[in-house]
Structure formats: structure tokens, C-alpha cells
CSV table of C-alpha atoms in Angstrom, one decimal:
chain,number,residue,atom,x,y,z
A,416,UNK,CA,-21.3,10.1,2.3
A,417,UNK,CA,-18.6,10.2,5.0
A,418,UNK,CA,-16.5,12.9,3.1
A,419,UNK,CA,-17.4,16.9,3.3
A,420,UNK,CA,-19.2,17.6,0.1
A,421,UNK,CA,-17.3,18.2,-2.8
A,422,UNK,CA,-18.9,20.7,-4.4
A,423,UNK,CA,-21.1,20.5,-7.7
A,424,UNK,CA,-18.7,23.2,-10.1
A,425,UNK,CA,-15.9,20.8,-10.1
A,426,UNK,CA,-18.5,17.9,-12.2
A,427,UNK,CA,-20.0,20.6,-13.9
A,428,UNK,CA,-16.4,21.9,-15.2
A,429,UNK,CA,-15.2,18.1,-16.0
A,430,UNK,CA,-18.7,17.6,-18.5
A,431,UNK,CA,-17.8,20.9,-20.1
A,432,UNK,CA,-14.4,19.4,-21.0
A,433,UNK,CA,-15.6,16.1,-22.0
A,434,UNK,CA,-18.2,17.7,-24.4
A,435,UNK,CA,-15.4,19.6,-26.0
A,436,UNK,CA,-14.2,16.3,-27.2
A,437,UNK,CA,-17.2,14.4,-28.3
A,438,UNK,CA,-17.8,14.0,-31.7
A,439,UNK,CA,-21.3,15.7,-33.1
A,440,UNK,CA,-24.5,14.1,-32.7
A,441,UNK,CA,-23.0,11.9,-30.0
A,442,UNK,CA,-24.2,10.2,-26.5
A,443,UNK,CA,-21.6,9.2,-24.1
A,444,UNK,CA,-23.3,6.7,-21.6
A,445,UNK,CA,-21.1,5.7,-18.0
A,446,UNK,CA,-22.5,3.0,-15.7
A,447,UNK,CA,-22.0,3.0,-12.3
A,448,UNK,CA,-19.7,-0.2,-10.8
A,449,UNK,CA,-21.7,-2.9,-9.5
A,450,UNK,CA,-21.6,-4.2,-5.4
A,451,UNK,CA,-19.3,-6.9,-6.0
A,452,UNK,CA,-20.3,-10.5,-3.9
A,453,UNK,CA,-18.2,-12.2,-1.9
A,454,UNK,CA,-19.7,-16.1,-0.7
A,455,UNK,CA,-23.4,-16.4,0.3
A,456,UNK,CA,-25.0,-12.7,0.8
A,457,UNK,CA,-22.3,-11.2,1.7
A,458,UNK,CA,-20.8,-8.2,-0.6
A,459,UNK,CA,-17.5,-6.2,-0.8
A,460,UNK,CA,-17.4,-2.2,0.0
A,461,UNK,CA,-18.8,-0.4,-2.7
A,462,UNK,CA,-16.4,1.7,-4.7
A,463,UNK,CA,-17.6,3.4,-7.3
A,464,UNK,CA,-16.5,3.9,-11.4
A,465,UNK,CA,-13.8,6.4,-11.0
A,466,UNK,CA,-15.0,7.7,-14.5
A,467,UNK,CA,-19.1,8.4,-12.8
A,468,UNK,CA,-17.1,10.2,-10.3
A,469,UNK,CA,-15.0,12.2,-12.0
A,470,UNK,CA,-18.1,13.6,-14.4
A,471,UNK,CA,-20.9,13.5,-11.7
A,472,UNK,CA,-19.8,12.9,-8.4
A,473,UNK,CA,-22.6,10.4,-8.3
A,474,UNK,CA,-21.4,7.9,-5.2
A,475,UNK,CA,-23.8,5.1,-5.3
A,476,UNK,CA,-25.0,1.9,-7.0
A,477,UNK,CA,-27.3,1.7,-10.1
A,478,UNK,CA,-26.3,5.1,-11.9
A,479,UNK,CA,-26.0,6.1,-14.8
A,480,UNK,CA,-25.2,10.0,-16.8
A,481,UNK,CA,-25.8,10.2,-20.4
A,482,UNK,CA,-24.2,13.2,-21.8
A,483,UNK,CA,-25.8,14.5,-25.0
A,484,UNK,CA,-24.1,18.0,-25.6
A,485,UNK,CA,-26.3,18.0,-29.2
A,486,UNK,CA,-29.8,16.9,-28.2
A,487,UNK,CA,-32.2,19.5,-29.5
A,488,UNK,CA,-34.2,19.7,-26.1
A,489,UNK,CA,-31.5,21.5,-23.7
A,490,UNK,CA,-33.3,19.8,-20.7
A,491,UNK,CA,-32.1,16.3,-22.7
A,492,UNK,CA,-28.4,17.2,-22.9
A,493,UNK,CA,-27.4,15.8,-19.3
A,494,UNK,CA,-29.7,13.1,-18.1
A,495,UNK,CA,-29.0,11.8,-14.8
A,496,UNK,CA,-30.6,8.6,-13.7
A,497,UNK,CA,-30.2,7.0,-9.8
A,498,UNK,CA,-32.2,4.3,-8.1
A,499,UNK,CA,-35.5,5.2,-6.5
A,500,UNK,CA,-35.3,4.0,-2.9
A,501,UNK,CA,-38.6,3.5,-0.5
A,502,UNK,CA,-39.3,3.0,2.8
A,503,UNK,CA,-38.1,-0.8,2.2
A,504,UNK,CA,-34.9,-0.1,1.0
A,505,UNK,CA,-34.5,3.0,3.6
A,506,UNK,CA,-35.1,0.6,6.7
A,507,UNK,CA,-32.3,-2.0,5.0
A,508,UNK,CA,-29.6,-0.1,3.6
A,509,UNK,CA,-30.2,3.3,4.6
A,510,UNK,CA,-30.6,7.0,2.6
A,511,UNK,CA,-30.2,6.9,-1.2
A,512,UNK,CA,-29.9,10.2,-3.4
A,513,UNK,CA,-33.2,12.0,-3.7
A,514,UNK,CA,-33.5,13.8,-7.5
A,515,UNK,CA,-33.0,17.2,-5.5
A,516,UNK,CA,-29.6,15.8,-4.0
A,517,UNK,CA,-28.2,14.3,-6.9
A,518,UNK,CA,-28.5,17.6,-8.5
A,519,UNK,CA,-27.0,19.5,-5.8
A,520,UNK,CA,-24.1,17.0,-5.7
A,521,UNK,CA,-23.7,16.9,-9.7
A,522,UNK,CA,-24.7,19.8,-11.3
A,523,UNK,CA,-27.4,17.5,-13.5
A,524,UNK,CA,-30.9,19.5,-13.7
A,525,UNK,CA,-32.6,16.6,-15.4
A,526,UNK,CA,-32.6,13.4,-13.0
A,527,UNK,CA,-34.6,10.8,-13.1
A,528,UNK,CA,-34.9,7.0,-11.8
A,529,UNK,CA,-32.9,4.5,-13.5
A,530,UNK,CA,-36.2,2.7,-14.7
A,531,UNK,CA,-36.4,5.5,-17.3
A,532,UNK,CA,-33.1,5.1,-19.0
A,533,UNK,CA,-34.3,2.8,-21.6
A,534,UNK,CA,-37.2,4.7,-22.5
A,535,UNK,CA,-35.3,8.2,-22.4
A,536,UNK,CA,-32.1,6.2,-24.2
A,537,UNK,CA,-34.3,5.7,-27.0
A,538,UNK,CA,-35.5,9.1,-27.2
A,539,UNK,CA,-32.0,10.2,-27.2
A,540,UNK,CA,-30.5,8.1,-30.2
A,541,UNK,CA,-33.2,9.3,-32.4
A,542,UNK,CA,-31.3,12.0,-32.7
A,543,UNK,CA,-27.6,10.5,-31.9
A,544,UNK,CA,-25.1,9.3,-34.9
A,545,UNK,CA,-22.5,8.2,-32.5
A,546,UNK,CA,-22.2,6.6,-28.6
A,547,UNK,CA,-19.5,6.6,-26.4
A,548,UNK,CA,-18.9,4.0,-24.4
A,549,UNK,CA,-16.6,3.0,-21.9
A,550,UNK,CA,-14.1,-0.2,-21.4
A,551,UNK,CA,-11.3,-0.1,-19.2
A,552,UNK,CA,-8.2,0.2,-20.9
A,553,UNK,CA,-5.7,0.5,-18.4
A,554,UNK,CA,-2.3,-1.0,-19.1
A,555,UNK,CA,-2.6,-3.0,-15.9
A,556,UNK,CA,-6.1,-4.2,-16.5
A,557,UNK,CA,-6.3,-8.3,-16.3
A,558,UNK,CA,-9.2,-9.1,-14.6
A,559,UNK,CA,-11.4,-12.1,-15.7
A,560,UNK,CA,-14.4,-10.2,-13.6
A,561,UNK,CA,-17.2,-8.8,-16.2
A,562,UNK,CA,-18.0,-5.2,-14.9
A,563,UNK,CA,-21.4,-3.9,-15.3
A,564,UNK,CA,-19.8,-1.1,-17.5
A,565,UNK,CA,-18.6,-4.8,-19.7
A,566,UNK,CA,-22.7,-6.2,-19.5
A,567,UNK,CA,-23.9,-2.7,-20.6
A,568,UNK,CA,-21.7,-2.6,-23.4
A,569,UNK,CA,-22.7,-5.9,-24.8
A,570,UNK,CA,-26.2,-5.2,-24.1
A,571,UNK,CA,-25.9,-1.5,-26.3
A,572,UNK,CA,-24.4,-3.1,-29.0
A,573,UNK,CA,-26.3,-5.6,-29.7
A,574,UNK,CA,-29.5,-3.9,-29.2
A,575,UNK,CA,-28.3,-0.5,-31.4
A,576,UNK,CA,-26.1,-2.3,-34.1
A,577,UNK,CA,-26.4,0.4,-36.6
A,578,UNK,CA,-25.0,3.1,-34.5
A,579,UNK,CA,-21.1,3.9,-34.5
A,580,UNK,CA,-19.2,3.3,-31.4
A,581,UNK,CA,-16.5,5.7,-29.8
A,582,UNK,CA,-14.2,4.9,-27.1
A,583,UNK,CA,-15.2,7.1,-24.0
A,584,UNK,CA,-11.6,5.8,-22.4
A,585,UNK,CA,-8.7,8.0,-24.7
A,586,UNK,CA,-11.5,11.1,-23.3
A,587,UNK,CA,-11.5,10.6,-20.1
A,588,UNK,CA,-8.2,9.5,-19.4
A,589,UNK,CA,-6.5,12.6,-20.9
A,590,UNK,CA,-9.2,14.5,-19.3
A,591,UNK,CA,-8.3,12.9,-15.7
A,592,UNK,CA,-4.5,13.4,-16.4
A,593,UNK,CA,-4.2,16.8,-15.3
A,594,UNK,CA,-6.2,17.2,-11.8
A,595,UNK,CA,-8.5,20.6,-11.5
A,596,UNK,CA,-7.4,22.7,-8.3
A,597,UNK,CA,-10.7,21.1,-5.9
A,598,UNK,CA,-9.0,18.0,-7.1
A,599,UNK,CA,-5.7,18.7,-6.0
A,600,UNK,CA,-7.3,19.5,-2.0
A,601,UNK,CA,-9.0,16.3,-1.6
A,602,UNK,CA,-5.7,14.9,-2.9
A,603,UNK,CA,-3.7,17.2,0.4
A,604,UNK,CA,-6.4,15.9,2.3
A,605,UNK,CA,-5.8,12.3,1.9
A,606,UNK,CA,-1.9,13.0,2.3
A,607,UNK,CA,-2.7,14.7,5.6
A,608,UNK,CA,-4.9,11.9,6.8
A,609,UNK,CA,-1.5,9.5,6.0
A,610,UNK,CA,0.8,12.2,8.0
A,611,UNK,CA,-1.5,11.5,11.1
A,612,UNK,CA,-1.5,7.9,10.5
A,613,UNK,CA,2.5,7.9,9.9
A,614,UNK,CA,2.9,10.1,13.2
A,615,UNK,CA,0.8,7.8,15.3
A,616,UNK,CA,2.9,4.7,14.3
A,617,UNK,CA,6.1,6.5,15.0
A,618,UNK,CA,5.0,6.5,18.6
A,619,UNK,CA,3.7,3.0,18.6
A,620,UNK,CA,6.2,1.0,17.4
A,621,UNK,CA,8.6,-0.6,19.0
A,622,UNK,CA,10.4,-4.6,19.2
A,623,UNK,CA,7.4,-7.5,19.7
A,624,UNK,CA,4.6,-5.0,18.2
A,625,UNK,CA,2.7,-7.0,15.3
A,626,UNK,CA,2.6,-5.8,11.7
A,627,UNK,CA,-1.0,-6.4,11.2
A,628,UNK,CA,-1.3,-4.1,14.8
A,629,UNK,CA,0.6,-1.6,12.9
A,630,UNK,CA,-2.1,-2.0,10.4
A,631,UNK,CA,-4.7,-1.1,13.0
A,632,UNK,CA,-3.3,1.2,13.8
A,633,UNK,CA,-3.3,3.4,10.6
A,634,UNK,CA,-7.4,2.2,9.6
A,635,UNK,CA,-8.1,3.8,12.9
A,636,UNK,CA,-6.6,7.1,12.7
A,637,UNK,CA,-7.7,7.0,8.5
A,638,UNK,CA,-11.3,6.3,9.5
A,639,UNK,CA,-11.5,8.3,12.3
A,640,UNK,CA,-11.1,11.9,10.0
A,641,UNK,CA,-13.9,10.8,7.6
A,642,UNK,CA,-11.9,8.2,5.5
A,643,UNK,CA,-13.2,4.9,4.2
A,644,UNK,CA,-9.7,3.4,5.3
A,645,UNK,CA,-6.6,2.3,2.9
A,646,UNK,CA,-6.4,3.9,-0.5
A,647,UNK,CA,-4.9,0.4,-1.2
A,648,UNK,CA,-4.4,-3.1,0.5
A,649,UNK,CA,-1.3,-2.2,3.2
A,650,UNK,CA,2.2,-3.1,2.8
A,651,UNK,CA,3.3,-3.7,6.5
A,652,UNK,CA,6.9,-5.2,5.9
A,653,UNK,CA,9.2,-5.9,8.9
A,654,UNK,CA,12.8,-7.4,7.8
A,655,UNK,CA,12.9,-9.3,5.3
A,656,UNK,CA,9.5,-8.9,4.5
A,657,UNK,CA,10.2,-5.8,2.6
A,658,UNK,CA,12.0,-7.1,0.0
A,659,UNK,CA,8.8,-9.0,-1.1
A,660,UNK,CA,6.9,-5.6,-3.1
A,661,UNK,CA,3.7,-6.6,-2.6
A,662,UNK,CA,3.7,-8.2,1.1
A,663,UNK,CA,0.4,-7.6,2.0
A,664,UNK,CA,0.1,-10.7,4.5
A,665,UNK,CA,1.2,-8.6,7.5
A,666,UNK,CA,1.2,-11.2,9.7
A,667,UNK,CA,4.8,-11.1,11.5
A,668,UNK,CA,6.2,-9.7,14.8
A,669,UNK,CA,8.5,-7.0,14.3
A,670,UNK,CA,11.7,-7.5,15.6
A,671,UNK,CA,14.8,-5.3,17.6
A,672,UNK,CA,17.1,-4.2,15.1
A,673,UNK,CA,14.6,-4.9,12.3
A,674,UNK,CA,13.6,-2.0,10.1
A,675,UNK,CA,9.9,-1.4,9.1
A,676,UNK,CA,8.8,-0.2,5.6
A,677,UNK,CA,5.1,1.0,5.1
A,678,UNK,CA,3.8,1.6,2.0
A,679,UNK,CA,0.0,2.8,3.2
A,680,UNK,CA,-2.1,5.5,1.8
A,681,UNK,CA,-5.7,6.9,3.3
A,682,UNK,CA,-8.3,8.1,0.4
A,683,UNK,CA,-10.6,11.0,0.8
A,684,UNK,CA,-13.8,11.6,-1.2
A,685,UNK,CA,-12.3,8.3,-3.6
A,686,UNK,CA,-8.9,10.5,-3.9
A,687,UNK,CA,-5.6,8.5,-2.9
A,688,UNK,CA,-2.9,8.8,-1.3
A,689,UNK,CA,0.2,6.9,-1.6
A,690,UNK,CA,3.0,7.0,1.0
A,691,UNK,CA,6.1,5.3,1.6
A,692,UNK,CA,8.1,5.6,5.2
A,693,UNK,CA,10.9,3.0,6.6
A,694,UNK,CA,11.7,3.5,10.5
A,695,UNK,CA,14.0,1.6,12.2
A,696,UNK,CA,11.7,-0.7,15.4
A,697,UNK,CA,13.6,-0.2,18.0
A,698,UNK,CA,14.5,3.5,17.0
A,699,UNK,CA,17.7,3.9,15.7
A,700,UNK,CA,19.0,3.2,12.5
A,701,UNK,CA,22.8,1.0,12.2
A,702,UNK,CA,25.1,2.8,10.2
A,703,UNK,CA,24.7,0.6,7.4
A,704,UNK,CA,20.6,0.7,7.5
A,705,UNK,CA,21.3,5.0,7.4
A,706,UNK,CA,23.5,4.4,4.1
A,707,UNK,CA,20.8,2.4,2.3
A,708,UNK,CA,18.1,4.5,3.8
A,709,UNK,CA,20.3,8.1,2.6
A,710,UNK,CA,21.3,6.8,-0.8
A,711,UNK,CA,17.4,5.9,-1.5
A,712,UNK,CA,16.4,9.8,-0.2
A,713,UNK,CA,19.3,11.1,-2.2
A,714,UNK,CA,17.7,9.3,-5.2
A,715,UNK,CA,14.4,10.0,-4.1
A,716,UNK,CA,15.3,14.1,-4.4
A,717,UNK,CA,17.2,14.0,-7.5
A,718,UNK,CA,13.8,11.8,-8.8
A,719,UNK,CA,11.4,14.5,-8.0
A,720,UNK,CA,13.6,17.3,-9.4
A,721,UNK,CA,13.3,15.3,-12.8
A,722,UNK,CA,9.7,15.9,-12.1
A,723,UNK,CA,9.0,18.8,-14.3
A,724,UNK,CA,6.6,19.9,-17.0
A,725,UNK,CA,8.4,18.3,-20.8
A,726,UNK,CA,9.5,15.3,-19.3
A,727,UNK,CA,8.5,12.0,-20.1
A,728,UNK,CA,8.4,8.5,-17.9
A,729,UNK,CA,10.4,6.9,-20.2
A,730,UNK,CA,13.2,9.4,-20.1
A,731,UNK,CA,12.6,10.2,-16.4
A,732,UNK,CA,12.8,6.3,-15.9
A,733,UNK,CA,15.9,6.0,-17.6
A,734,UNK,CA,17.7,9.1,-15.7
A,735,UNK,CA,16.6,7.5,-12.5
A,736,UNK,CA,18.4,4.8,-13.3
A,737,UNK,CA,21.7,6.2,-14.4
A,738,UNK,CA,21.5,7.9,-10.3
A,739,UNK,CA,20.8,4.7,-8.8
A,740,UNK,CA,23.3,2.8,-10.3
A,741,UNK,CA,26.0,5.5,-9.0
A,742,UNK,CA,24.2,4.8,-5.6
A,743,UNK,CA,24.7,1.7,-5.9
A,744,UNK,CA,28.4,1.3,-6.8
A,745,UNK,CA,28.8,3.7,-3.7
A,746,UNK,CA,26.9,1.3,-1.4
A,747,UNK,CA,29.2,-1.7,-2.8
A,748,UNK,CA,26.2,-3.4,-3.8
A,749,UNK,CA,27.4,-3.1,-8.2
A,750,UNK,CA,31.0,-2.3,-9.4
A,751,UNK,CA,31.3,-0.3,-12.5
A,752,UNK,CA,32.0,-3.3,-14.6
A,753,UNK,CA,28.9,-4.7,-13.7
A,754,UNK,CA,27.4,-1.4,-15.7
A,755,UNK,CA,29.8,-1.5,-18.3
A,756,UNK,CA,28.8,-5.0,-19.1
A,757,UNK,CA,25.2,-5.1,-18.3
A,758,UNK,CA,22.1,-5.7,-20.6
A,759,UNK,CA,20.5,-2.5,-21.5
A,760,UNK,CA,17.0,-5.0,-21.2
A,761,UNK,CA,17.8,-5.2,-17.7
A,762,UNK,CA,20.6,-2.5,-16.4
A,763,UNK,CA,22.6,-4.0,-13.7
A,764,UNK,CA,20.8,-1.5,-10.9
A,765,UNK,CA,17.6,-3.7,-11.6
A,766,UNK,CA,19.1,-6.3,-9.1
A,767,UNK,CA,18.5,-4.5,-6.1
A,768,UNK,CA,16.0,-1.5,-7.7
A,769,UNK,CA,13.3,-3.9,-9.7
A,770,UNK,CA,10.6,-1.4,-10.3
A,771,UNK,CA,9.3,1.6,-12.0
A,772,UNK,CA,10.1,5.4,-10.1
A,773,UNK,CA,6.8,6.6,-10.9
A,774,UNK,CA,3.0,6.2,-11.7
A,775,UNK,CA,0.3,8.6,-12.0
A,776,UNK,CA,-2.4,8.8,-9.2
A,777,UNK,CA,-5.6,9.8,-8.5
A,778,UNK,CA,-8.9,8.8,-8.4
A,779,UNK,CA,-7.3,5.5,-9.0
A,780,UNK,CA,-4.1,4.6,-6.8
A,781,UNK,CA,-2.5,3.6,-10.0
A,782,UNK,CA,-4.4,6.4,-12.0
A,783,UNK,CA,-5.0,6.7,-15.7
A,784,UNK,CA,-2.8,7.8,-18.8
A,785,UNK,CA,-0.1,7.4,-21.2
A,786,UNK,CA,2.9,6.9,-19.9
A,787,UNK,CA,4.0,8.4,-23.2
A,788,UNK,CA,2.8,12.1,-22.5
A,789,UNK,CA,4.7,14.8,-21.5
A,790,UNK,CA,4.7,15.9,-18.0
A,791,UNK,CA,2.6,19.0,-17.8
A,792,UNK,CA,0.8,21.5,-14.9
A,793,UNK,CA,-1.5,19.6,-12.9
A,794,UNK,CA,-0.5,15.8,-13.5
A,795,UNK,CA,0.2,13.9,-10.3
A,796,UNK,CA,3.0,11.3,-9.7
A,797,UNK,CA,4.7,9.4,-7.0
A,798,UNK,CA,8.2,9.3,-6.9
A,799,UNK,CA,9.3,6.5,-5.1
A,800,UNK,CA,13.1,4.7,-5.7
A,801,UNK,CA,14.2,2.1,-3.1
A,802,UNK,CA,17.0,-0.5,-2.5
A,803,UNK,CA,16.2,-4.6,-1.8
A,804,UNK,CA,19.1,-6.1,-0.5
A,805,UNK,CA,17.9,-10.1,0.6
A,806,UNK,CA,20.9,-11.2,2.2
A,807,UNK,CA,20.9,-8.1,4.9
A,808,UNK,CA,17.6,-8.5,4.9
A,809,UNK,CA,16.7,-4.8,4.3
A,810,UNK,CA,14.2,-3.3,2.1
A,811,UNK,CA,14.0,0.3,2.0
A,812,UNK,CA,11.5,2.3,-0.3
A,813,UNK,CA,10.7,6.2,0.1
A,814,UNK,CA,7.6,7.4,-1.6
A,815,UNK,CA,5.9,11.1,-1.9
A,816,UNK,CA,3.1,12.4,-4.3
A,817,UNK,CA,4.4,15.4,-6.2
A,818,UNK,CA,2.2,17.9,-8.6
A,819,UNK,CA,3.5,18.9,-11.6
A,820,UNK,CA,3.9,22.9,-11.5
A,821,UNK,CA,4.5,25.6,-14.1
A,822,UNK,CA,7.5,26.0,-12.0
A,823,UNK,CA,8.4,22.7,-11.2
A,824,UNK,CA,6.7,20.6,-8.6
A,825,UNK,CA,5.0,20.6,-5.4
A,826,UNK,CA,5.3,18.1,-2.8
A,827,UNK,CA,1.4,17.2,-1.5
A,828,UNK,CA,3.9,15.5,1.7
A,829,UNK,CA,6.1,17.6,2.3
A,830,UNK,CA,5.1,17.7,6.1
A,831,UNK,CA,5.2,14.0,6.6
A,832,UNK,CA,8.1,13.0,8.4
A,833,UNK,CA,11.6,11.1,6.0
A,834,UNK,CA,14.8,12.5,7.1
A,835,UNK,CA,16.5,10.0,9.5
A,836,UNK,CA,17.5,12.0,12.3
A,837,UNK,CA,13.6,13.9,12.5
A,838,UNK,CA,12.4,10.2,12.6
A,839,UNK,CA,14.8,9.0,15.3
A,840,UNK,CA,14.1,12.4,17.5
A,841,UNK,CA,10.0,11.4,17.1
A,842,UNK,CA,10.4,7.9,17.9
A,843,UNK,CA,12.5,8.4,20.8
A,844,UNK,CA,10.6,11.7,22.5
């Protein structure tokens, strides 16, 4: 891989935990994620089940840890299997995990080739009441697309019908929640690689410059400090184009006068980043872009305050609201009647603030839990408010990742560049 080693303790500590919640007699069983095709022989980037990761730190196709924390042989109990490569394989796709490194990288004493699992699964529900398997249960999930993780689990059931099935995902997504320190520096990391990036474009831009060069412009610097590129598909939004969330097109020229919002994140070692940054193109903001732009950071602020260990999202969501909507009747944008009258479905602020404050993130951009459980040490969240406003054709979003403290939070991008005057200064040097 690309990225610095991780270190095996941090896989080793995350199985220890996961055992802890297993069920006696059990066998949880996680697939790898399959190279996905594209049209004739051509395949995506390979990105790996976030859930292999996060227990092995296993990086590569056809893998597979069964966890057996009850299995009378001790040398049973963690069984890691990876494909065997050869010379043919070696001259074509290049260097696949020996046994010897997929122990070093995992922590797993007992690895074998993925030819073996049957046989050795066998072995290992002769002694096994229960198996936990995994389905992905995010709250955003809709894909259509059957997973290998999906195949598997078809495949197990019908083949061991008389065994009782668990769900690995309640487990693992609790268990992912609250990030373990190493977790929490290859999280910096990825924020760092997006300062770079975000410095770099504040001495590229400038009136006739493309989005999609903009674009470039951030893989490059991402990729250059051992990054696979974008945490996520790029939102490169000059004008108008911000009011659209999810512009990913990127295809316009950016013009004077025009503000530019940039919601771009690097990963590192399959940890994300997710940043949001609006600079004016020719380098000064109006007076009326700085209002928007200021009542978003104030906003923004007050938001992260909020984010603190016994809160909730739903709580948190609402208070963010009750500051926007004060923003907004500063900003002329609501009146107070409009509050006083509007539909507690859909608050008046909604009109120009459409979306949710916050989302977990971690080994998945948008990452895994309940939106239902308290804030506690160690959970991860962005915080990012903004104001849409069509008819001026601004768009203006400010995003930072914040850890949940004991004492409150930390701010993993704190160094990268937001207040107005700091971006002007840069941008003008």
C-alpha cells in the first residue's frame, strides 16, 4: 500500500472489542469487497469493506477473517485467509500479501489461502451455535448492486440452515463510533493532506480558471503525500453552481465576482476527510458575499460548541436551526413571521438551509451509527451549516471535522484556512 503502515495493535485491540460482544459459541465471518467492473475488462479502484479494515487491516481483494473467540484450538480462534498469488499473478497485477505480511499488518497468527476457508469453516461450526454475519445497514444504503458480503451471505445460509444467525452490523457499528487514538492520526493526516490541497488552490485561482482545473489541482497535491485521491466525488461549485448540493459535474469557468465553494476531502490509509471552504475568484469578497459568508461561520461556531459529549443529532439539529433562522432574519432572507407561522415539518430556515449540520465520519465519508446515540469521547462529526440563496446566485457552506472530547471538542482543521480576511490576505500575497 501507498500509506505508511498502520500498525498491527490497533486490529488487534478492535477484535478484542468485538469478541466482547459476541455471543458464546459464535463465528463472525467478514468478506472482503469485490473489484467492481466497469464495461468490457475494465474495473473500478478497489476500496476495500470498511468493516475488514477496521478488524484486520487486510487491504486487498479475496479476504476473509473469521473470528472464533470460543474455538477450543486457540490457534483456530482468529483465522485469516488471503489469496495465494504466483509468479503469474505477480507479473500482472503486482505483490499480494505473503502469510508472514498479513500477519504483521493484522495481528492474525493463523493465515492461510482463501482455498482453505471452506474446509477450515467446517471445522469451525462443529463447534459454533451461532454466526455473525454482515449486511450493510446503513440508513443511506440503496444500492441495487449485490456485494460479495450479499453472495456470501446467501451462500452460508443456505448451505448451514440449522445454525442461528446474528447481525455482525449493530457490533461493528457501535464499535466504529468512537475512533481509537491511531484512528484519530490517520484522520489529522487526511485533514492535513486537504490543508495543502486548500492552500494550493488559494494561490491558483483566479477569473477564467476551470472548475474541473481546480479539481486537478487538489488530486495532485492529495496523491502526491501518499493519498489515493478524493475521500469522495468533488464538489467544485462556481456561482450558481453551489446552490446545487451535490454538483459534482465541475465543468464550468469560474467567473470575476463569482464565489467558489469546495467541498473536497483527501483519505489516508481509507480514513476521510471532509472539508468545506468558499473563496471569493477574483479575491475579494462584496460586502454582501462577507455577510452570508460571516453569518454561516457564526453558525458554523455556535454548531461545533453544541458539539459535546450528552448531546444528541436530533437535539443538536434542532438548536442549529433555532441559530440559523436568527441568521437569517438578520440577513433579510426570513422575517419573524415567517417563523411564527412556519411548519415545524419544515421550519422556515429550510428555504435557504435544506440539509442536515452533521454526520459521523470515518472509515466511511458518511460513517456508521445511530443518529440516536449520545455524543461521547472519541465520536467524529462534521459540522457544516450553509446558506443557498438562487437568486444572488451564492451558495456558501463551511465544513470542519471536530472530535468529541471529555472536555468538549477538537477541531482535526483547525489550521486550514476560513476566516475571510486570512483568505483574502492568501489569495492576494
Amino acid at each position: 500500500m501507498r500509506y505508511e503502515h498502520i500498525g498491527k495493535a490497533l486490529f488487534i485491540k478492535n477484535r478484542e472489542k468485538l469478541k466482547a460482544k459476541m455471543k458464546p459459541n459464535s463465528v463472525a465471518i467478514i468478506c472482503s469487497n469485490d473489484i467492481m467492473p466497469t464495461n468490457a475488462d475494465g474495473t473500478m479502484s478497489f476500496r476495500q469493506n470498511s468493516n475488514l479494515l477496521y478488524f484486520s487491516g487486510i487491504d486487498q481483494e479475496e479476504s476473509v477473517l473469521l473470528i472464533a473467540p470460543d474455538f477450543p484450538n486457540p490457534k483456530m480462534r482468529e483465522v485469516l485467509f488471503v489469496r495465494e498469488t504466483n509468479e503469474l499473478i505477480a507479473v500482472w497485477e503486482g505483490h499480494k500479501y505473503t502469510m508472514e505480511e498479513a500477519t504483521e499488518t493484522s495481528g492474525v497468527d493463523t493465515v492461510m489461502w482463501v482455498d482453505k476457508f471452506e474446509s477450515t469453516l467446517n471445522t469451525i461450526l462443529a463447534e459454533t451455535e451461532n454466526i455473525y454475519l454482515y449486511n450493510n445497514e446503513h440508513i443511506r444504503n440503496g444500492s441495487e448492486v449485490e456485494t460479495r458480503s450479499d453472495r456470501f451471505n446467501k451462500w452460508c445460509q443456505a448451505k448451514y440452515s440449522n445454525y442461528t444467525y446474528e447481525r455482525l452490523a449493530p457490533i461493528a457499528y457501535d464499535l466504529r463510533t468512537v475512533k481509537e487514538a491511531r484512528e484519530i492520526e490517520l484522520m489529522q493526516t487526511a485533514c492535513d493532506l486537504t490543508d495543502s490541497g486548500f492552500r494550493r488552490i488559494l494561490e491558483y485561482v483566479k477569473p477564467g480558471v476551470w472548475e474541473f482545473e481546480v479539481e486537478a489541482e487538489y488530486l495532485h497535491e492529495f496523491v502526491r503525500q501518499r493519498s489515493k485521491g478524493f475521500a469522495y466525488t468533488p464538489i467544485i461549485a462556481g456561482g450558481g453552481n453551489a446552490c446545487v448540493l451535490h454538483y459534482i459535474e465541475n465543468k464550468d469557468q469560474l467567473k470575476d465576482g463569482d464565489l467558489l465553494l469546495m467541498d473536497v476531502g483527501a483519505e489516508y490509509a481509507n480514513y476521510n476527510a471532509d472539508m468545506t471552504r468558499v473563496i471569493p475568484v477574483n479575491g475579494r469578497f462584496t460586502q454582501r458575499q462577507k455577510d452570508v459568508y460571516n453569518a454561516v461561520l457564526r453558525v458554523k461556531n455556535e454548531a461545533t460548541a453544541l458539539l459535546r459529549p450528552g448531546n444528541s443529532i436530533p437535539d443538536y439539529h434542532q438548536a442549529v436551526g433555532e441559530i440559523m433562522s436568527k441568521e437569517l432574519v438578520d440577513l433579510g432572507l426570513i422575517s419573524t413571521e415567517d417563523i411564527k407561522n412556519e411548519n415545524a415539518d419544515w421550519p422556515a430556515y429550510k428555504k435557504y438551509f435544506m440539509h442536515g449540520t452533521s454526520h459521523h465520519i470515518g472509515l466511511d465519508v458518511h460513517d456508521v451509527a445511530s443518529i440516536y446515540t449520545d455524543f461521547k469521547p472519541g465520536m467524529v462529526f462534521t459540522v457544516e451549516p450553509g446558506i443557498y440563496i438562487p437568486e444572488e446566485g451564492i451558495g456558501i457552506r463551511l465544513e470542519d471535522d471536530i472530535v468529541i472530547t471529555e472536555e468538549g471538542h477538537l477541531n482535526l482543521m483547525a489550521n486550514i484556512p476560513i476566516e475571510t480576511e486570512e483568505i483574502e490576505d492568501i489569495m492576494n500575497a
